[in-house]
């Protein structure tokens, strides 16, 4: 039993840093820039943008009932899946990442703010396991 507990802790040491690169509490503050268009948490609904629960590991443009731009739907159909890396690029400059998106947000330049936002959004994707 003790060996199992030690093994589990060692595995967490390799997984948790990937998921905890930023500060989720600080990310909640960064998310205020997103909240006019997006929702997270219990009861979240699509707004101007899609709700972001279980975002990580999801194909781009795949929320049922949301009207995505053709460019985002094509990106998802072409294999774009939201991971920490792809979402970091998207948040930094959405229109550069997917030309033709209808998302009007200019992006977040500060890499620390992006990492914090990712850490916050990861709290709403409890079923996400990054590919190794």
Coordinates of N, CA and C in Angstrom, one line a residue:
X1 N 0.8 -1.2 0.0 CA 0.0 0.0 0.0 C 0.9 1.3 0.0
X2 N 1.9 1.2 0.8 CA 2.8 2.4 0.9 C 3.5 2.6 -0.4
X3 N 3.9 1.5 -1.1 CA 4.5 1.6 -2.4 C 3.6 2.2 -3.4
X4 N 2.3 1.9 -3.4 CA 1.3 2.4 -4.3 C 1.1 3.9 -4.0
X5 N 1.1 4.4 -2.8 CA 1.0 5.8 -2.5 C 2.2 6.6 -3.0
X6 N 3.4 6.0 -2.8 CA 4.6 6.7 -3.2 C 4.6 6.8 -4.8
X7 N 4.2 5.7 -5.4 CA 4.1 5.7 -6.9 C 3.1 6.7 -7.4
X8 N 2.0 6.8 -6.8 CA 1.0 7.8 -7.2 C 1.5 9.2 -7.0
X9 N 2.2 9.5 -5.9 CA 2.8 10.8 -5.7 C 3.9 11.2 -6.7
X10 N 4.7 10.2 -7.1 CA 5.7 10.4 -8.1 C 5.1 10.7 -9.5
X11 N 4.0 10.0 -9.8 CA 3.3 10.2 -11.1 C 2.7 11.6 -11.1
X12 N 2.2 12.1 -10.0 CA 1.6 13.4 -9.9 C 2.6 14.5 -10.0
X13 N 3.8 14.2 -9.6 CA 4.9 15.2 -9.7 C 5.2 15.4 -11.2
X14 N 5.0 14.5 -12.1 CA 5.2 14.7 -13.5 C 4.0 15.3 -14.2
X15 N 2.8 15.1 -13.7 CA 1.5 15.6 -14.3 C 1.2 17.0 -13.8
X16 N 1.2 17.2 -12.5 CA 0.7 18.4 -12.0 C 1.5 19.7 -12.5
X17 N 2.8 19.7 -12.6 CA 3.4 20.9 -13.1 C 2.9 21.3 -14.5
X18 N 2.6 20.3 -15.4 CA 2.1 20.6 -16.7 C 0.7 21.3 -16.6
X19 N -0.1 20.9 -15.6 CA -1.4 21.5 -15.5 C -1.4 22.7 -14.6
X20 N -0.3 23.0 -13.9 CA -0.3 24.1 -12.9 C 0.8 25.1 -13.2
X21 N 1.1 25.3 -14.5 CA 2.1 26.3 -14.8 C 1.8 27.7 -14.4
X22 N 0.5 28.0 -14.4 CA 0.0 29.4 -14.1 C -0.7 29.4 -12.7
X23 N -1.2 30.5 -12.3 CA -1.9 30.7 -11.1 C -3.4 30.9 -11.4
X24 N -4.2 29.9 -11.1 CA -5.6 29.9 -11.4 C -6.3 31.0 -10.7
X25 N -5.9 31.4 -9.6 CA -6.6 32.6 -8.9 C -6.4 33.8 -9.7
X26 N -5.1 34.1 -10.1 CA -4.8 35.2 -10.9 C -5.5 35.1 -12.3
X27 N -5.6 33.9 -12.8 CA -6.3 33.6 -14.0 C -7.8 34.0 -14.0
X28 N -8.4 33.9 -12.8 CA -9.8 34.3 -12.7 C -10.0 35.8 -13.0
X29 N -9.0 36.5 -12.6 CA -9.0 38.0 -12.8 C -8.8 38.2 -14.3
X30 N -7.9 37.5 -15.0 CA -7.6 37.6 -16.4 C -8.9 37.3 -17.2
X31 N -9.6 36.3 -16.7 CA -10.8 35.8 -17.4 C -11.9 36.9 -17.5
X32 N -11.8 37.9 -16.6 CA -12.8 39.0 -16.7 C -12.8 39.6 -18.1
X33 N -11.6 39.6 -18.8 CA -11.6 40.1 -20.2 C -12.4 39.2 -21.1
X34 N -12.6 38.0 -20.8 CA -13.3 37.0 -21.6 C -14.8 36.9 -21.3
X35 N -15.1 37.3 -20.0 CA -16.5 37.0 -19.5 C -17.6 37.7 -20.2
X36 N -17.3 38.8 -20.9 CA -18.4 39.4 -21.7 C -18.9 38.5 -22.8
X37 N -18.1 37.6 -23.3 CA -18.4 36.7 -24.4 C -18.5 35.3 -24.1
X38 N -17.8 34.8 -23.0 CA -17.7 33.4 -22.7 C -18.1 33.2 -21.2
X39 N -18.7 32.0 -21.0 CA -19.0 31.6 -19.6 C -18.4 30.3 -19.2
X40 N -18.1 30.1 -17.9 CA -17.6 28.8 -17.4 C -18.3 28.5 -16.1
X41 N -18.2 27.3 -15.7 CA -18.8 26.9 -14.4 C -20.2 26.3 -14.6
X42 N -20.8 25.9 -13.5 CA -22.1 25.3 -13.5 C -23.1 26.1 -14.1
X43 N -23.9 25.6 -15.0 CA -24.9 26.3 -15.7 C -24.4 27.2 -16.8
X44 N -23.2 27.2 -17.2 CA -22.6 28.0 -18.2 C -23.4 27.8 -19.6
X45 N -23.7 28.9 -20.2 CA -24.4 28.8 -21.5 C -23.5 29.6 -22.6
X46 N -23.8 29.2 -23.8 CA -23.2 30.0 -24.9 C -23.6 31.4 -24.8
X47 N -22.7 32.4 -25.1 CA -23.1 33.8 -25.1 C -22.7 34.2 -26.6
X48 N -22.0 35.4 -26.7 CA -21.5 35.8 -28.0 C -20.5 34.7 -28.4
X49 N -19.7 34.2 -27.5 CA -18.8 33.1 -27.7 C -19.3 31.8 -27.0
X50 N -18.7 30.7 -27.4 CA -19.2 29.4 -26.7 C -18.8 29.3 -25.3
X51 N -19.5 28.5 -24.5 CA -19.2 28.3 -23.1 C -17.9 27.5 -23.1
X52 N -17.1 27.6 -22.1 CA -15.7 27.0 -22.1 C -15.5 25.9 -21.1
X53 N -16.6 25.3 -20.6 CA -16.4 24.1 -19.7 C -15.9 22.9 -20.6
X54 N -15.0 22.1 -20.0 CA -14.4 21.0 -20.7 C -13.8 21.4 -22.1
X55 N -13.2 22.6 -22.1 CA -12.5 23.1 -23.3 C -11.3 22.3 -23.7
X56 N -10.5 21.9 -22.7 CA -9.2 21.2 -23.1 C -9.5 19.8 -23.5
X57 N -8.9 19.4 -24.6 CA -9.1 18.1 -25.2 C -10.3 18.1 -26.2
X58 N -11.0 19.2 -26.4 CA -12.1 19.3 -27.3 C -11.7 19.8 -28.6
X59 N -12.3 19.3 -29.7 CA -12.0 19.8 -31.0 C -12.5 21.2 -31.2
X60 N -11.8 22.0 -31.9 CA -12.3 23.4 -32.1 C -13.6 23.3 -32.9
X61 N -14.5 24.3 -32.6 CA -15.7 24.4 -33.3 C -16.7 23.3 -33.1
X62 N -16.7 22.6 -31.9 CA -17.5 21.4 -31.7 C -18.6 21.5 -30.7
X63 N -18.9 22.7 -30.1 CA -20.0 22.8 -29.2 C -21.3 22.8 -29.9
X64 N -22.1 21.8 -29.6 CA -23.5 21.7 -30.2 C -24.3 23.0 -30.0
X65 N -24.9 23.5 -31.0 CA -25.8 24.6 -30.9 C -25.1 26.0 -31.0
X66 N -23.8 26.0 -31.1 CA -23.1 27.3 -31.2 C -22.7 27.5 -32.7
X67 N -22.9 28.8 -33.1 CA -22.6 29.1 -34.5 C -21.2 29.6 -34.7
X68 N -20.3 28.7 -35.0 CA -18.9 29.1 -35.1 C -18.7 29.6 -36.5
X69 N -17.6 30.4 -36.7 CA -17.2 30.8 -38.0 C -16.7 29.6 -38.8
X70 N -16.8 29.7 -40.1 CA -16.4 28.6 -41.0 C -15.0 28.2 -40.8
X71 N -14.1 29.2 -40.5 CA -12.7 29.0 -40.3 C -12.5 28.1 -39.0
X72 N -13.2 28.4 -38.0 CA -13.0 27.6 -36.7 C -13.5 26.2 -36.9
X73 N -14.7 26.1 -37.6 CA -15.2 24.7 -37.9 C -14.2 23.9 -38.8
X74 N -13.7 24.6 -39.8 CA -12.7 23.9 -40.6 C -11.4 23.5 -39.8
X75 N -11.0 24.3 -38.9 CA -9.8 24.0 -38.1 C -10.1 22.8 -37.3
X76 N -11.3 22.7 -36.7 CA -11.6 21.5 -35.9 C -11.7 20.3 -36.7
X77 N -12.3 20.4 -37.9 CA -12.5 19.3 -38.8 C -11.1 18.8 -39.3
X78 N -10.2 19.8 -39.3 CA -8.8 19.5 -39.8 C -7.9 18.9 -38.6
X79 N -8.5 18.8 -37.4 CA -7.7 18.2 -36.3 C -7.3 19.1 -35.2
X80 N -7.7 20.4 -35.2 CA -7.3 21.2 -34.1 C -8.1 20.9 -32.9
X81 N -7.3 20.5 -31.9 CA -7.8 20.2 -30.5 C -7.3 21.2 -29.6
X82 N -8.1 21.7 -28.6 CA -7.6 22.7 -27.6 C -6.8 22.0 -26.6
X83 N -5.6 22.4 -26.5 CA -4.6 21.9 -25.5 C -4.0 23.2 -24.9
X84 N -3.2 23.0 -23.9 CA -2.5 24.2 -23.3 C -1.7 24.9 -24.4
X85 N -1.0 24.2 -25.3 CA -0.2 24.9 -26.3 C -1.1 25.6 -27.4
X86 N -2.1 24.9 -27.9 CA -2.9 25.5 -28.9 C -3.7 26.7 -28.4
X87 N -4.2 26.5 -27.2 CA -5.0 27.6 -26.6 C -4.1 28.8 -26.2
X88 N -2.9 28.6 -25.8 CA -2.0 29.7 -25.6 C -1.7 30.5 -26.8
X89 N -1.6 29.8 -28.0 CA -1.4 30.6 -29.2 C -2.7 31.3 -29.6
X90 N -3.8 30.7 -29.4 CA -5.1 31.3 -29.7 C -5.3 32.5 -28.9
X91 N -5.1 32.4 -27.6 CA -5.3 33.5 -26.7 C -4.4 34.7 -27.0
X92 N -3.2 34.4 -27.4 CA -2.2 35.4 -27.7 C -2.6 36.3 -28.9
X93 N -3.1 35.7 -30.0 CA -3.5 36.4 -31.1 C -4.5 35.5 -31.9
X94 N -5.8 35.6 -31.6 CA -6.8 34.7 -32.2 C -6.8 34.8 -33.7
X95 N -6.8 36.0 -34.3 CA -6.9 36.1 -35.7 C -5.7 35.7 -36.5
X96 N -4.5 35.7 -35.8 CA -3.3 35.1 -36.4 C -3.3 33.6 -36.4
X97 N -3.9 33.1 -35.3 CA -3.9 31.6 -35.1 C -4.9 30.9 -36.1
X98 N -6.1 31.5 -36.2 CA -7.1 31.0 -37.2 C -7.6 32.2 -38.0
X99 N -7.0 32.4 -39.1 CA -7.5 33.5 -40.0 C -8.9 33.2 -40.4
X100 N -9.7 34.3 -40.3 CA -11.1 34.2 -40.6 C -12.1 33.9 -39.4
X101 N -11.5 33.8 -38.2 CA -12.4 33.7 -37.1 C -13.2 34.9 -36.9
X102 N -14.4 34.7 -36.3 CA -15.3 35.9 -36.1 C -15.0 36.5 -34.7
X103 N -14.1 35.8 -33.9 CA -13.7 36.4 -32.6 C -13.0 37.7 -32.8
X104 N -13.6 38.7 -32.2 CA -13.0 40.1 -32.3 C -11.9 40.4 -31.3
X105 N -11.7 39.6 -30.3 CA -10.7 39.9 -29.3 C -9.3 39.9 -29.8
X106 N -8.6 41.0 -29.5 CA -7.3 41.2 -30.1 C -6.2 40.2 -29.5
X107 N -6.4 39.7 -28.3 CA -5.5 38.8 -27.7 C -4.9 39.3 -26.5
X108 N -4.1 38.5 -25.8 CA -3.4 38.9 -24.6 C -1.9 38.7 -24.8
X109 N -1.2 39.8 -24.8 CA 0.3 39.8 -25.0 C 1.1 39.2 -23.9
X110 N 0.8 39.4 -22.7 CA 1.6 39.0 -21.5 C 1.5 37.5 -21.3
X111 N 2.7 36.8 -21.5 CA 2.7 35.4 -21.4 C 2.3 34.9 -20.0
X112 N 2.6 35.6 -19.0 CA 2.2 35.2 -17.6 C 0.7 35.3 -17.5
X113 N 0.1 36.3 -18.0 CA -1.4 36.4 -18.0 C -2.0 35.2 -18.7
X114 N -1.4 34.9 -19.9 CA -1.9 33.7 -20.6 C -1.8 32.4 -19.8
X115 N -0.7 32.2 -19.2 CA -0.5 31.0 -18.4 C -1.5 31.0 -17.2
X116 N -1.7 32.1 -16.6 CA -2.7 32.2 -15.5 C -4.1 31.9 -16.0
X117 N -4.4 32.4 -17.1 CA -5.8 32.2 -17.7 C -5.9 30.7 -18.0
X118 N -4.9 30.1 -18.6 CA -4.9 28.6 -18.9 C -5.1 27.8 -17.6
X119 N -4.4 28.2 -16.6 CA -4.6 27.5 -15.3 C -6.0 27.6 -14.8
X120 N -6.6 28.8 -14.9 CA -8.0 29.0 -14.5 C -8.9 28.1 -15.3
X121 N -8.8 28.2 -16.6 CA -9.7 27.4 -17.5 C -9.5 25.9 -17.3
X122 N -8.3 25.5 -17.0 CA -8.1 24.1 -16.7 C -9.0 23.6 -15.5
X123 N -9.3 24.5 -14.6 CA -10.1 24.0 -13.5 C -11.5 23.7 -13.9
X124 N -11.9 24.1 -15.1 CA -13.2 23.7 -15.7 C -13.1 22.6 -16.7
X125 N -12.0 21.9 -16.8 CA -11.8 20.7 -17.6 C -11.2 19.6 -16.7
X126 N -12.0 19.2 -15.7 CA -11.5 18.2 -14.8 C -11.2 16.8 -15.4
X127 N -11.8 16.5 -16.6 CA -11.6 15.3 -17.2 C -10.4 15.3 -18.2
X128 N -9.7 16.4 -18.4 CA -8.6 16.5 -19.3 C -7.4 15.9 -18.8
X129 N -6.8 15.1 -19.7 CA -5.4 14.5 -19.4 C -4.6 14.9 -20.6
X130 N -3.5 15.7 -20.4 CA -2.7 16.0 -21.6 C -2.0 14.8 -22.2
X131 N -1.8 14.8 -23.5 CA -1.1 13.7 -24.2 C 0.3 13.7 -23.7
X132 N 0.8 12.6 -23.5 CA 2.2 12.5 -23.1 C 3.1 12.2 -24.3

